[in-house]
Structures are given as C-alpha cells and as structure tokens.
Coordinates of C-alpha atoms and ligand atoms in Angstrom, one line a residue:
M1 CA 17.7 136.4 -4.6
T2 CA 14.6 138.5 -5.2
V3 CA 12.8 140.7 -2.8
S4 CA 9.9 138.2 -2.6
D5 CA 12.3 135.5 -1.3
Y6 CA 13.1 137.7 1.7
L7 CA 9.4 138.3 2.2
V8 CA 8.7 134.6 2.3
T9 CA 11.4 134.0 4.9
D10 CA 10.0 136.9 6.9
D11 CA 6.5 135.4 6.8
L12 CA 7.7 132.1 7.9
T13 CA 9.6 133.7 10.8
I14 CA 6.6 135.6 11.9
I15 CA 4.4 132.5 11.6
L16 CA 6.8 130.4 13.6
G17 CA 7.0 133.2 16.1
L18 CA 3.3 133.4 16.4
V19 CA 3.0 129.7 16.8
G20 CA 5.6 129.7 19.5
A21 CA 3.9 132.5 21.3
G22 CA 0.5 130.8 20.9
L23 CA 1.8 127.5 22.3
F24 CA 3.4 129.4 25.3
L25 CA 0.1 131.1 26.0
L26 CA -1.9 127.9 25.6
H27 CA 0.4 126.1 27.9
N28 CA 0.0 128.7 30.6
L29 CA -3.7 129.4 30.1
Y30 CA -4.6 125.7 30.0
K31 CA -2.3 124.5 32.7
P32 CA -4.6 122.0 34.3
Q33 CA -6.3 122.8 37.5
S34 CA -6.6 120.1 40.1
L35 CA -10.1 118.6 39.8
V36 CA -10.6 118.6 43.5
H37 CA -8.8 120.9 45.9
P38 CA -6.1 119.1 47.8
I39 CA -7.3 120.6 51.1
L40 CA -10.5 118.7 50.7
L41 CA -8.6 115.5 50.3
G42 CA -6.7 116.3 53.5
R43 CA -9.8 115.8 55.5
Q44 CA -12.2 113.2 54.2
S45 CA -13.9 111.9 57.4
D46 CA -15.4 113.6 60.4
V47 CA -13.5 112.1 63.3
A48 CA -14.9 112.1 66.8
R49 CA -12.7 114.0 69.3
V50 CA -12.7 111.3 71.9
R51 CA -12.0 107.6 71.7
N52 CA -12.4 104.6 74.0
A53 CA -9.3 102.8 75.2
G54 CA -8.2 100.1 72.7
E55 CA -10.5 101.6 70.0
S56 CA -10.0 104.2 67.3
A57 CA -12.2 107.2 67.3
L58 CA -15.5 107.1 65.4
Y59 CA -15.3 108.0 61.7
R60 CA -18.1 109.3 59.6
N61 CA -18.4 110.8 56.1
Y62 CA -17.4 114.4 56.0
G63 CA -20.6 115.2 54.2
T64 CA -22.7 113.6 57.0
G65 CA -20.8 115.1 59.9
M66 CA -20.7 114.0 63.5
L67 CA -24.0 115.7 64.3
G68 CA -25.6 115.2 60.9
R69 CA -28.4 112.7 60.3
F70 CA -27.7 109.7 58.0
P71 CA -29.6 110.0 54.6
A72 CA -31.3 106.6 55.1
R73 CA -33.2 106.9 51.9
P74 CA -32.8 108.8 48.6
N75 CA -35.8 111.0 49.3
K76 CA -38.3 110.9 52.1
E77 CA -40.9 109.2 49.8
Q78 CA -38.7 106.0 49.5
Q79 CA -39.7 104.2 52.7
V80 CA -39.9 100.6 51.3
L81 CA -38.5 98.7 48.4
L82 CA -41.5 99.3 46.1
D83 CA -41.2 103.1 46.6
L84 CA -37.8 102.8 44.7
V85 CA -39.9 102.2 41.6
K86 CA -41.1 105.8 41.5
P87 CA -44.7 105.9 40.2
E88 CA -44.3 109.4 38.8
F89 CA -41.4 108.5 36.6
D90 CA -42.9 107.1 33.4
A91 CA -40.1 106.9 30.8
P92 CA -39.4 103.4 29.7
R93 CA -35.9 102.0 30.1
T94 CA -34.3 98.6 29.5
L95 CA -33.7 96.2 32.3
W96 CA -31.6 93.3 31.0
S97 CA -33.7 92.5 27.9
T98 CA -37.0 94.1 28.8
K99 CA -38.1 97.6 28.0
I100 CA -40.4 98.6 30.8
T101 CA -41.9 101.6 32.5
N102 CA -42.2 101.9 36.3
L103 CA -45.9 101.5 36.1
Q104 CA -45.6 98.3 34.1
L105 CA -42.9 97.0 36.6
R106 CA -45.2 97.8 39.5
E107 CA -48.1 96.1 37.9
R108 CA -46.1 93.0 37.1
A109 CA -45.0 92.9 40.8
V110 CA -48.6 93.3 42.0
N111 CA -49.8 90.5 39.6
L112 CA -47.1 88.1 40.6
G113 CA -47.6 88.9 44.3
S114 CA -51.3 88.2 44.0
G115 CA -50.6 84.9 42.2
L116 CA -48.1 83.8 44.8
I117 CA -50.7 84.4 47.6
K118 CA -53.7 83.0 45.7
A119 CA -52.3 80.2 43.7
A120 CA -49.1 79.2 45.5
G121 CA -50.6 79.7 49.0
L122 CA -47.9 81.9 50.4
E123 CA -48.8 83.8 53.5
P124 CA -47.8 87.3 54.4
E125 CA -45.5 87.5 57.5
E126 CA -45.5 83.7 57.6
S127 CA -43.8 82.3 54.5
N128 CA -40.3 82.9 53.3
V129 CA -39.0 82.3 49.8
L130 CA -35.6 81.3 48.6
L131 CA -34.6 83.0 45.3
L132 CA -32.4 80.7 43.1
L133 CA -32.3 82.9 40.1
N134 CA -29.7 84.6 37.9
D135 CA -29.9 88.3 37.9
S136 CA -32.9 89.0 35.7
I137 CA -36.1 91.0 35.5
E138 CA -37.8 87.9 37.0
F139 CA -35.6 88.3 40.0
L140 CA -36.5 91.9 40.4
I141 CA -40.3 91.3 39.9
T142 CA -40.3 88.5 42.4
D143 CA -38.3 90.5 44.9
L144 CA -40.7 93.4 44.6
A145 CA -43.8 91.1 44.8
L146 CA -42.6 89.3 47.9
A147 CA -41.5 92.5 49.6
S148 CA -44.8 94.2 49.0
H149 CA -46.6 91.3 50.7
S150 CA -44.3 91.2 53.7
I151 CA -42.9 87.8 52.7
P152 CA -39.1 87.8 53.4
S153 CA -36.9 86.5 50.6
F154 CA -33.7 84.4 51.1
T155 CA -30.8 84.9 48.8
L156 CA -27.5 83.0 48.5
A157 CA -24.2 84.8 47.8
S158 CA -23.0 81.5 46.2
L159 CA -24.5 78.2 45.2
Q160 CA -22.3 76.4 47.7
L161 CA -24.6 77.6 50.4
L162 CA -27.6 75.9 49.0
A163 CA -27.3 72.6 50.8
P164 CA -26.6 74.0 54.3
V165 CA -29.5 76.5 53.9
L166 CA -32.0 73.8 52.8
Q167 CA -30.9 71.7 55.7
N168 CA -30.8 74.4 58.5
H169 CA -33.3 77.0 57.3
P170 CA -35.7 75.4 54.9
P171 CA -37.8 78.0 53.2
S172 CA -41.5 77.7 52.6
A173 CA -41.1 78.0 48.9
I174 CA -38.3 78.3 46.3
V175 CA -38.3 80.3 43.1
V176 CA -35.9 78.7 40.7
Q177 CA -34.9 79.0 37.0
S178 CA -35.8 75.9 35.0
D179 CA -32.3 74.9 34.0
F180 CA -31.4 74.4 37.7
L181 CA -34.6 72.6 38.7
P182 CA -33.2 69.0 38.2
Q183 CA -30.3 69.7 40.5
L184 CA -32.5 71.4 43.1
L185 CA -34.9 68.5 43.1
E186 CA -32.1 66.1 43.5
L187 CA -30.7 68.0 46.5
I188 CA -34.1 68.3 48.2
H189 CA -34.7 64.6 47.7
K190 CA -31.4 63.9 49.4
S191 CA -32.0 66.2 52.3
N192 CA -35.4 64.6 53.1
E193 CA -37.1 68.0 53.1
S194 CA -39.4 67.4 50.1
V195 CA -42.6 67.4 52.0
H196 CA -42.6 71.2 52.7
H197 CA -41.6 72.5 49.4
T198 CA -43.4 74.6 46.9
I199 CA -41.3 75.3 43.9
I200 CA -42.0 78.1 41.4
V201 CA -40.2 77.6 38.2
V202 CA -39.1 80.5 35.9
G203 CA -39.0 79.2 32.3
E204 CA -40.1 76.0 30.8
L205 CA -41.3 73.2 33.1
D206 CA -40.5 69.6 32.1
P207 CA -43.7 67.6 33.0
K208 CA -41.5 64.5 33.6
L209 CA -40.0 66.2 36.6
Q210 CA -43.4 66.7 38.2
R211 CA -44.1 63.0 38.1
G212 CA -40.7 62.0 39.5
Y213 CA -41.0 64.1 42.7
G214 CA -44.6 63.7 43.7
A215 CA -44.2 65.3 47.2
V216 CA -42.9 68.6 45.7
K217 CA -45.5 71.1 44.4
L218 CA -44.2 72.5 41.1
L219 CA -45.8 75.7 39.8
K220 CA -45.0 77.9 36.9
W221 CA -43.9 81.5 37.5
D222 CA -45.7 82.7 34.4
V223 CA -48.9 81.1 35.5
M224 CA -48.6 82.8 38.9
E225 CA -48.2 86.1 37.2
R226 CA -51.2 85.5 34.9
T227 CA -53.4 84.2 37.7
G228 CA -52.6 87.2 39.8
S229 CA -53.5 89.6 37.0
Q230 CA -57.0 88.2 37.1
E231 CA -57.5 88.2 40.8
K232 CA -55.6 90.9 42.6
V233 CA -54.8 90.7 46.3
E234 CA -54.4 93.8 48.4
P235 CA -50.7 94.1 49.3
H236 CA -49.8 93.5 52.9
K237 CA -48.0 96.8 53.2
P238 CA -44.7 96.5 55.0
G239 CA -43.0 99.3 57.1
P240 CA -39.5 100.6 56.6
L241 CA -38.3 98.8 59.7
D242 CA -39.6 95.4 58.6
V243 CA -37.1 92.8 57.4
F244 CA -37.5 92.2 53.7
T245 CA -34.7 89.8 53.0
V246 CA -32.2 87.4 54.6
S247 CA -28.9 87.3 52.6
F248 CA -26.8 84.2 53.2
F249 CA -23.0 84.4 52.6
S250 CA -19.9 82.5 53.7
G251 CA -18.3 84.2 56.7
S252 CA -14.6 85.0 56.9
S253 CA -13.8 81.5 58.1
G254 CA -16.0 79.9 55.4
G255 CA -19.0 78.9 57.5
L256 CA -22.6 79.8 56.8
S257 CA -23.5 83.4 57.9
A258 CA -26.6 85.5 57.2
V259 CA -27.7 89.0 57.5
S260 CA -31.2 90.3 57.6
L261 CA -31.9 93.6 55.9
T262 CA -34.9 95.9 56.5
H263 CA -36.5 98.0 53.8
E264 CA -34.6 100.9 55.3
N265 CA -31.3 99.1 55.3
L266 CA -31.7 98.8 51.5
T267 CA -33.0 102.3 50.8
A268 CA -30.0 103.5 52.8
G269 CA -27.7 101.4 50.5
V270 CA -29.3 103.1 47.5
A271 CA -28.7 106.5 49.0
S272 CA -25.0 105.6 49.6
A273 CA -24.5 104.3 46.1
R274 CA -26.0 107.4 44.5
A275 CA -23.5 109.5 46.5
L276 CA -20.5 107.7 45.0
L277 CA -20.3 110.1 42.0
P278 CA -19.9 113.9 42.4
L279 CA -23.1 115.9 42.1
S280 CA -22.0 117.4 38.8
G281 CA -21.9 113.9 37.4
A282 CA -24.8 112.4 39.3
I283 CA -26.5 109.3 37.9
S284 CA -29.4 110.2 35.6
P285 CA -32.0 108.4 33.4
L286 CA -29.6 108.9 30.5
D287 CA -27.2 106.5 32.1
T288 CA -26.8 102.8 31.5
L289 CA -25.5 101.0 34.6
V290 CA -23.8 97.6 34.3
S291 CA -23.0 95.6 37.3
G292 CA -20.8 92.6 38.0
H293 CA -22.3 92.1 41.5
S294 CA -25.1 89.5 41.9
L295 CA -28.5 90.6 43.1
S296 CA -28.2 87.8 45.6
T297 CA -25.7 89.9 47.6
A298 CA -26.6 93.0 49.6
Y299 CA -24.3 95.2 47.6
G300 CA -25.5 93.9 44.2
R301 CA -29.1 94.3 45.3
A302 CA -28.5 98.0 46.3
I303 CA -26.8 98.7 42.9
A304 CA -29.7 97.2 41.0
Y305 CA -32.2 99.2 43.0
T306 CA -30.1 102.3 42.4
A307 CA -30.5 101.8 38.7
V308 CA -34.3 101.2 39.2
F309 CA -34.6 104.3 41.3
E310 CA -32.7 106.5 38.9
G311 CA -34.6 105.1 35.9
T312 CA -31.4 104.1 34.1
N313 CA -30.9 101.2 31.7
F314 CA -29.4 98.2 33.6
A315 CA -27.9 94.8 33.0
T316 CA -25.5 92.5 34.8
L317 CA -22.3 90.9 33.7
R318 CA -22.0 87.1 33.2
S319 CA -19.7 86.8 36.3
S320 CA -22.6 87.8 38.5
K321 CA -24.6 84.8 37.6
L322 CA -25.5 82.7 40.6
I323 CA -26.3 79.6 38.6
D324 CA -24.0 78.0 36.1
N325 CA -21.4 80.6 36.7
A326 CA -18.2 79.8 34.9
S327 CA -17.1 83.3 34.3
S328 CA -14.4 85.2 36.0
A329 CA -14.3 89.0 36.3
S330 CA -12.1 89.7 33.3
L331 CA -11.9 91.9 30.3
A332 CA -14.1 89.5 28.3
D333 CA -16.6 89.6 31.1
V334 CA -17.0 93.4 30.8
K335 CA -18.3 92.8 27.3
T336 CA -20.9 90.3 28.3
S337 CA -23.4 93.2 28.8
D338 CA -23.3 93.7 25.0
A339 CA -25.6 90.7 24.8
Y340 CA -28.4 92.8 26.1
P341 CA -30.4 95.3 24.0
I342 CA -29.3 98.2 26.2
P343 CA -27.4 101.3 25.1
S344 CA -23.6 101.3 25.6
P345 CA -22.7 101.4 29.4
T346 CA -21.9 104.7 31.0
I347 CA -21.1 103.5 34.6
I348 CA -19.6 100.1 35.4
F349 CA -20.0 98.7 38.9
G350 CA -17.3 96.1 38.5
K351 CA -14.4 94.4 40.3
P352 CA -10.8 95.4 40.4
S353 CA -10.0 92.7 37.9
H354 CA -12.4 94.3 35.4
V355 CA -10.5 97.6 35.8
V356 CA -7.1 95.9 35.5
G357 CA -8.2 93.8 32.5
L358 CA -9.4 97.0 30.7
S359 CA -6.5 99.2 31.5
T360 CA -3.8 96.5 30.7
A361 CA -5.4 95.8 27.4
I362 CA -5.7 99.5 26.5
L363 CA -2.1 100.3 27.4
A364 CA -0.9 97.2 25.5
E365 CA -2.8 98.3 22.5
A366 CA -1.6 101.9 22.7
K367 CA 2.0 100.8 23.1
K368 CA 1.7 98.5 20.1
S369 CA 0.1 101.0 17.8
S370 CA 1.7 104.3 18.5
F371 CA 5.3 105.4 18.7
L372 CA 4.1 108.4 20.8
Y373 CA 3.1 106.1 23.7
G374 CA 6.0 106.9 26.0
L375 CA 5.5 110.7 25.5
A376 CA 1.8 110.4 25.8
W377 CA 2.1 108.4 29.0
R378 CA 4.5 111.1 30.5
H379 CA 2.0 113.9 29.7
K380 CA -1.0 112.1 31.1
F381 CA 1.1 111.2 34.2
S382 CA 2.2 114.8 34.8
G383 CA -1.5 115.8 34.6
I384 CA -2.3 113.3 37.2
L385 CA 0.4 114.7 39.5
D386 CA -1.4 118.1 39.1
G387 CA -4.6 116.3 40.1
F388 CA -6.0 116.6 36.6
I389 CA -7.3 114.0 34.1
T390 CA -9.2 114.4 30.9
K391 CA -10.1 112.1 28.0
Q392 CA -10.0 115.0 25.6
S393 CA -6.3 115.9 25.4
L394 CA -4.2 115.8 22.3
W395 CA -2.6 112.6 23.7
D396 CA -5.9 110.9 23.9
R397 CA -6.7 111.8 20.3
L398 CA -3.3 110.7 19.1
V399 CA -2.7 107.6 21.2
F400 CA -5.3 106.4 23.7
D401 CA -8.6 107.0 21.9
N402 CA -8.0 104.4 19.2
A403 CA -6.7 101.9 21.8
R404 CA -9.8 102.4 23.9
V405 CA -12.1 101.8 20.9
K406 CA -10.2 98.6 20.0
V407 CA -10.6 97.3 23.5
M408 CA -14.0 98.7 24.6
G409 CA -15.8 99.2 21.4
K410 CA -18.6 101.7 21.8
G411 CA -18.0 101.8 25.5
A412 CA -14.8 103.7 24.8
G413 CA -16.9 106.8 24.2
T414 CA -19.6 106.3 26.7
V415 CA -18.2 104.8 30.0
R416 CA -17.8 107.7 32.3
A417 CA -17.0 106.0 35.6
I418 CA -15.9 102.7 36.9
I419 CA -16.6 101.7 40.5
A420 CA -14.5 98.8 41.6
S421 CA -15.1 96.6 44.6
G422 CA -15.2 93.1 45.9
E423 CA -11.5 92.5 45.9
P424 CA -8.5 94.7 46.8
L425 CA -7.5 97.0 44.1
E426 CA -3.7 97.1 44.1
E427 CA -2.2 100.5 44.6
S428 CA 0.1 100.1 41.7
A429 CA -2.8 99.4 39.3
V430 CA -4.6 102.7 40.0
T431 CA -2.5 105.2 38.1
P432 CA -2.1 103.0 35.0
A433 CA -5.9 102.6 35.0
R434 CA -6.4 106.3 35.3
I435 CA -4.1 107.0 32.3
A436 CA -5.7 104.2 30.2
L437 CA -9.3 105.1 31.0
S438 CA -9.0 108.7 32.0
I439 CA -12.3 108.6 33.8
P440 CA -13.0 108.5 37.5
V441 CA -12.0 105.1 39.0
V442 CA -13.6 104.8 42.4
N443 CA -12.2 102.2 44.8
V444 CA -14.9 100.8 47.1
Y445 CA -14.9 98.5 50.1
T446 CA -18.1 96.4 50.4
H447 CA -19.2 93.8 53.0
P448 CA -21.8 91.1 52.7
A449 CA -23.7 92.5 55.7
V450 CA -24.0 96.0 54.2
S451 CA -26.2 97.1 51.4
G452 CA -24.4 99.6 49.2
P453 CA -20.8 100.7 49.6
V454 CA -19.0 100.9 53.0
F455 CA -16.0 103.0 52.1
A456 CA -15.4 104.7 48.7
S457 CA -12.5 106.8 47.4
H458 CA -13.3 110.3 46.1
P459 CA -14.0 110.0 42.4
L460 CA -11.8 113.0 41.5
D461 CA -9.0 112.1 43.9
L462 CA -5.9 111.4 41.8
Q463 CA -3.3 111.6 44.5
T464 CA -0.7 109.0 44.4
F465 CA 2.1 108.8 46.9
P466 CA 4.0 105.6 46.2
A467 CA 6.6 106.0 43.4
I468 CA 5.2 105.0 40.0
P469 CA 7.6 104.1 37.3
P470 CA 7.2 106.7 34.6
V471 CA 6.6 104.4 31.6
P472 CA 5.8 100.9 32.7
S473 CA 5.5 98.1 30.2
A474 CA 1.9 97.3 29.6
T475 CA 1.7 93.7 30.8
A476 CA 0.1 92.7 34.0
A477 CA 2.8 90.4 35.3
D478 CA 5.7 92.8 35.6
N479 CA 3.7 95.9 36.6
Y480 CA 1.2 95.0 39.3
A481 CA 3.3 93.9 42.2
F482 CA 1.2 92.4 44.9
T483 CA 0.6 94.7 47.8
Y484 CA -1.4 94.2 50.9
E485 CA -3.1 97.6 51.2
S486 CA -5.5 99.4 49.0
P487 CA -6.9 102.8 50.0
V488 CA -10.6 102.8 49.9
G489 CA -11.4 106.3 51.0
P490 CA -13.6 107.5 53.8
P491 CA -16.9 105.9 55.1
T492 CA -19.8 106.5 52.7
V493 CA -22.7 108.7 53.8
N494 CA -24.6 106.0 55.8
I495 CA -21.7 104.4 57.6
E496 CA -19.8 105.0 60.8
S497 CA -16.8 103.0 61.5
K498 CA -14.2 102.3 64.1
L499 CA -11.2 100.0 64.7
L500 CA -11.0 97.7 67.7
G501 CA -7.9 96.3 69.3
V502 CA -5.7 99.3 68.4
N503 CA -2.4 99.9 70.2
D504 CA -3.2 102.9 72.5
A505 CA 0.5 103.8 73.0
A506 CA 1.1 103.9 69.3
V507 CA -2.0 106.0 68.6
E508 CA -1.1 108.5 71.4
G509 CA 2.4 108.6 69.8
G510 CA 0.8 109.8 66.5
S511 CA 0.7 106.6 64.5
D512 CA -2.2 105.6 62.3
P513 CA -4.7 103.4 64.2
V514 CA -4.6 99.8 63.0
G515 CA -7.2 97.2 64.1
Q516 CA -10.3 95.2 63.6
L517 CA -12.9 97.0 61.4
W518 CA -16.4 97.5 62.9
V519 CA -19.2 99.3 61.1
R520 CA -22.6 100.6 61.9
G521 CA -25.3 102.6 60.2
P522 CA -28.6 102.5 58.4
S523 CA -27.2 100.5 55.5
V524 CA -25.8 97.8 57.8
G525 CA -28.0 94.8 58.3
K526 CA -28.3 92.6 61.4
L527 CA -26.1 89.5 61.5
L528 CA -28.2 86.5 62.3
Y529 CA -25.9 83.6 62.6
V530 CA -22.2 84.1 62.7
D531 CA -19.7 81.5 61.9
E532 CA -17.4 82.4 64.8
P533 CA -18.9 82.6 68.3
E534 CA -16.9 85.5 69.5
K535 CA -18.2 87.9 66.9
E536 CA -21.1 89.4 68.7
E537 CA -23.1 92.4 67.8
D538 CA -23.0 95.3 70.0
K539 CA -25.5 98.1 69.6
G540 CA -25.8 97.7 65.9
W541 CA -22.0 97.4 65.4
V542 CA -21.0 94.6 63.0
D543 CA -17.5 93.1 63.0
T544 CA -16.5 93.0 59.3
G545 CA -13.8 90.4 60.0
D546 CA -11.3 92.6 58.2
R547 CA -8.3 94.5 59.5
A548 CA -7.9 98.1 58.5
R549 CA -5.7 101.1 59.0
V550 CA -7.0 104.6 59.0
L551 CA -4.8 107.5 57.7
T552 CA -4.6 111.0 59.0
N553 CA -6.9 112.3 56.3
G554 CA -9.7 109.9 57.4
T555 CA -9.3 107.4 54.6
F556 CA -9.1 103.7 55.2
K557 CA -6.9 100.9 53.9
I558 CA -8.0 97.3 54.2
A559 CA -5.5 94.5 54.8
S560 CA -6.0 91.7 52.3
S561 CA -5.4 88.1 53.6
G562 CA -5.3 89.4 57.1
V563 CA -1.8 90.7 56.9
L564 CA -1.2 94.5 57.3
K565 CA 2.1 96.0 56.5
K566 CA 3.1 98.2 59.4
Ligands
NAG1 C1 -32.7 61.0 54.9 O1 -33.4 59.9 55.3 C2 -32.7 58.7 55.2 C3 -33.6 57.5 55.6 O2 -34.6 57.9 56.5 C4 -31.4 58.7 56.0 O3 -30.7 57.5 55.8 C5 -30.6 59.9 55.5 O4 -29.4 60.1 56.3 C6 -31.4 61.2 55.6 N1 -30.6 62.2 54.9 C7 -30.4 63.4 55.5 C8 -29.5 64.3 54.7 O5 -30.8 63.7 56.6
NAG2 C1 -31.2 98.6 59.6 O1 -32.5 99.2 59.6 C2 -33.1 99.2 60.8 C3 -34.5 99.8 60.6 O2 -35.1 99.3 59.5 C4 -32.4 100.1 61.7 O3 -33.1 100.1 63.0 C5 -31.0 99.5 61.9 O4 -30.4 100.4 62.7 C6 -30.4 99.4 60.6 N1 -29.1 98.7 60.9 C7 -28.2 99.2 61.5 C8 -27.0 98.4 61.8 O5 -28.2 100.4 61.8
NAG3 C1 -19.2 83.9 39.7 O1 -17.8 83.6 39.5 C2 -16.9 84.6 39.7 C3 -15.5 84.1 39.4 O2 -15.4 82.8 39.7 C4 -17.0 85.1 41.2 O3 -16.1 86.1 41.4 C5 -18.4 85.5 41.5 O4 -18.6 85.9 42.8 C6 -19.4 84.4 41.1 N1 -20.7 85.0 41.3 C7 -21.6 84.4 42.0 C8 -23.0 85.0 42.1 O5 -21.4 83.3 42.6
NAG4 C1 -5.5 110.9 51.7 O1 -6.3 109.9 51.1 C2 -6.0 109.4 49.9 C3 -7.1 108.4 49.5 O2 -8.2 109.0 49.2 C4 -4.7 108.8 49.9 O3 -4.3 108.3 48.7 C5 -3.6 109.8 50.4 O4 -2.5 109.1 50.6 C6 -4.1 110.5 51.6 N1 -3.3 111.7 51.7 C7 -2.6 112.0 52.8 C8 -1.8 113.3 52.7 O5 -2.6 111.4 53.8
NAG5 C1 -27.1 85.7 32.0 C2 -28.0 84.5 32.1 O1 -27.6 83.4 32.0 N1 -29.2 84.8 32.5 C3 -30.2 83.8 32.6 C4 -30.5 83.6 34.1 O2 -31.7 83.0 34.3 C5 -32.8 83.5 33.6 C6 -34.0 82.8 34.0 O3 -33.9 81.4 33.8 C7 -32.5 83.4 32.1 O4 -33.6 83.9 31.4 C8 -31.3 84.2 31.8 O5 -31.0 84.0 30.4

C-alpha cells in the first residue's frame, strides 16, 4: 500500500463526512414550516355570541367580522355588470376563442344592445330574454347588452327546465344557438306559445325553418350586432339594486325553482370568488381560468365575470355545455379546454370528479413508472402532516413531475390551484389529491341561489384528521370509500349562515350544531318560486335545502343525500 492510497481513503471519509453533515444541516434548516399557522385554522368564522332557541349562532367569515361590512363588490367602481369590464384595463386576453380587449367587448355589447332594441323591438324594463346558449363569447356579449339596457335575462341550469319555463314564464324573446333551433321551434309549436316569440339565432340560420314556423320572428344575432353598430341607442342605465337575471334551476325535490339576482348580488359573487385564493397568490391578468360551471348558473356566471374583471384568459370545459351536453366531469373533460387558443390553465374551477380524475391518474402513473413511489408518497405525506406542501421537492422531480406531465400535459407546470365544487368532495380523496397535485385544492360549497361560493376551505389548510392509509393503491375503487361529510370551510366573505332545527340540549352540552342550512348576504339572490311551499324567505334568509354540521373552528360540513353521520 502506498501513501497515496491512504490519502484517497481519507479524502473519501472526509467527503462522506461532509455530505452527512450537509444533509443533517439541510434537513434541519429546511424542515418545512406550516404554510398557515394552525392557530388561524382553529378559528375560521366569526361566531355571534348569542343564538336563538332551535338555531345555531350566526357565522360569518373571520375576515368580514361580525361588525364588518360585506365587500359587495370588488371595488367601489363596480356597481353594475358592465362595470366589471373595466374600461381602464386595455390589455387583450382570450375569452374562449376570441382575443379581445375590454373596450372591444364593451363596444360589441353596446352594438348588440342597440340592435336588440332597434331591430328586435325589445323594450327596457319590459322585455325579458331567455338565453339558450352554450358558454361562449356570444353569451357574455348578450348578457352585458341586456343588462346595460335593463332587460332581465333568463337562464336555465339544465335543458330539462326549458319546457316548464316556456309554459309557465314565457319570455319575450329567446337567444338560441342555431344547432338547437329546430328542437326549440318544435317545443314552442307544441306549447302553443308561438305567437309571442322573437327568436335571435347565434350562428347560421336555415331559411327553411323561417318558412315552417311563420308566427315566430327569426332574427340573426350577427345582424342585430351589425345593425346596432350603425345606429346606437343610449343604454337604459340600471342601478346596482335592479334585477338583471332570473336563474331557473331544479329545487331539492326536482321541481322548478328560480332565483332573481341583482347587479349587486353578482358583483358580490365576484368579490367572494376573488377572495378564494390567498392574497399572495391572487388572480392576475397573467392567469388563465378554466371553468366547469355553466354560465347559466349563478356560480358559473360569477366565475366567468371574475375572469372578465381580472382580465384573465378564460374558457369553459365541455361538461358545462347547456346544449348537447354528453360530457361528464372527468379527467378527459379537464382537457377539453385545450381546444381553445388560450394559454395553459393556471386555475381550474372544476368539480370534485375533476380533482379525483386528475389525482387518481397521476398517482397511478407515478406508481407504474417509479420504484420510489412508496418512499416519495411517505415524504410528501409527512410534509402534509407538518402543514406543508410543495411541487418543488426532490420527490416531485424524481417521481411526480413526470407523472403530472403525462396526465396533464402543459398544465402540469402551470395549474396553480384547483377549486372544486358542485358535488361533495370525499374526505378520503383530499390528501391523495394534495400529494398528486401539490397545489392548493380548495373545497367549495355552492348553491343555485347564490352567485359565487358559499363556503370555501382555506387554500393552505392541509389538516387531515381521519386516518389515511400511508401508501394507498392508486385506483379509485379501493381508495375512495363513500362518506357523507365533506368539510367545506367557513362562510366566504359575503355570506352569513346559520343552522335551523338544532338540538338545543345537545348544543348546550357542547356538541357541534347540526341542522338545516340557511344563508343570507349580498351574493344571495331572492328565491322567486320554490318547489316546496314550506320553504319561505325570511328577511333575506334562504333555505339551501341542505343539512350541515358546524365544527368548533367555524368550518362547515354538508351532508350529502340528506344523511348526516352523527
Ligand atoms: C295546444 O293547443 C291544442 C289545440 O288547441 C291543444 O289540444 C293542446 O293541448 C295545446 N297544448 C298545450 C301544451 O297547451
Ligand atoms: C341581493 O342584492 C340586493 C341589492 O341589489 C340586496 O338588497 C339583497 O340583500 C341581496 N340579497 C340578499 C339575500 O342579501
Ligand atoms: C353537463 O353534464 C354534466 C354531466 O352529466 C353535468 O354535471 C352538468 O351539470 C351538465 N351541464 C349543464 C349545463 O347542464
Ligand atoms: C378545522 O377546520 C378544518 C377544515 O378547514 C377541518 O379539517 C379541521 O378538522 C378543523 N379542525 C379542528 C381542530 O376542529
Ligand atoms: C363547446 C361548444 O360546443 N361550444 C359551442 C356552443 O355554442 C356556440 C354557439 O353556437 C358555438 O359556437 C360553440 O362552438
């Protein structure tokens, strides 16, 4: 053995020693800090000190406070719908397939509005117009045009409501996309309502149809817009307290229900939706929002206008189509926004099934392609127990990044939050989704009578209390056991809520209040016809028809299918 051999060994020892010391230091220096302090998560609502017998106390968002005023609009300038298209913001962005600036959008709305008054004979404060359109720029322009002239629009949460609405609340005019026109004419013909109808058609108009249904006035949307551009009509300026839309939906027992929304109810919904993400990650014009919620619903409308207000790119998923909707909210559905010339999505307003579809596929892919999957899962999981999640760890680089790219394509690098609502998100699906996606997954409770979110979980709240198996297999069937409760966080900034029919003795005894959920606030509309007679409004309170439980920290859980586990 030579002297240099010793030297080599010594070097190696030193290097190993240094590496060991380095790792030790790294581990201690970089021990993840909880993204949000657990004390904040311990008190998420402001709870009134007193409560009425048989009712829970009132709950409000902690940020709003019991004495605070609700932020009924994003800024004081946004009084009515058109104000959400900020005139001072002039960067173009893409809405579905159209690259457009705010001034162009405003001008198109003015032109169409003028055309609808001049050429279609609609009358401010007299007419009302049913929108039978897929989510599209035409929907948005029509909506803005009607709202600016104080002509309320009607929307249907699903096409099944069309026949009962035509029969019971015939509108003065209908804006319909051309592919649905034949069915619409057939329906009008059958319901003997043809005399009153003016129909404005988006897309190509088949001249044969005009002849077949003589009593119906068929006009082209394009022509209305063009006519209006030549002869402008002064808008009939609405006030924030005026009703701008009536949104029809099926009530909890399946009957026809409707809610009227004022301009203020919608600007409030936009203000609530903006507050879903932490200030540090607020929505900005650099974002691309993608939504799986139809503009024909109060929530979907608020999301679309949030995108308009923030100047982001925006498109909707195929499952949100009102007409010819064969799509379910699945993994494939998330990718349908790729069909639009928008940048890769950054924020997805989807459904729980979108989240589960994505995370199941990512975990399955990761498991298939990396032997480190189990180890990686355990490390990410232990981070979550510390309240910490990142997409930038070693384990992401080694295991999850590739799987995300395989499943999400470009979106793997760009999507920075998923907001899930519309169905219960099963508790057991949440942690796997956080590991798979490693971005905020916000669980939201919405209601057809409320624009914007009602309840929403804290985006950085990673707390999980039920036992989670450390390394679950990555298939949906054996992992996501059905549960009845999903925590949806505290009321959002424009909501106050209470539970009715609570057991006083149990609540005095310290149990969580459980009862019928009622909500009130600037983003809550006015119920017009309710399917069950006993559901009456009471000083702006609306019965959601859902049962809920409220936890000590002011977060709510909704019972799905009317059964609440005690
Ligand atoms: C329409 O009118 C015809 C004849 O007047 C009548 O038989 C039919 O029941 C009516 N349909 C509806 C849906 O009212
Ligand atoms: C909806 O908006 C109107 C004003 O536009 C407001 O008076 C009402 O309180 C809002 N709805 C509720 C339930 O608060
Ligand atoms: C479209 O279909 C999906 C799945 O069937 C459903 O969840 C969604 O609500 C529908 N959208 C509309 C606007 O009807
Ligand atoms: C507080 O709320 C969260 C939901 O945001 C819930 O998961 C958790 O169980 C609650 N924590 C406590 C200590 O009650
Ligand atoms: C996604 C989708 O099918 N959108 C359609 C909805 O309706 C408009 C208006 O007819 C079409 O242009 C869209 O292609």
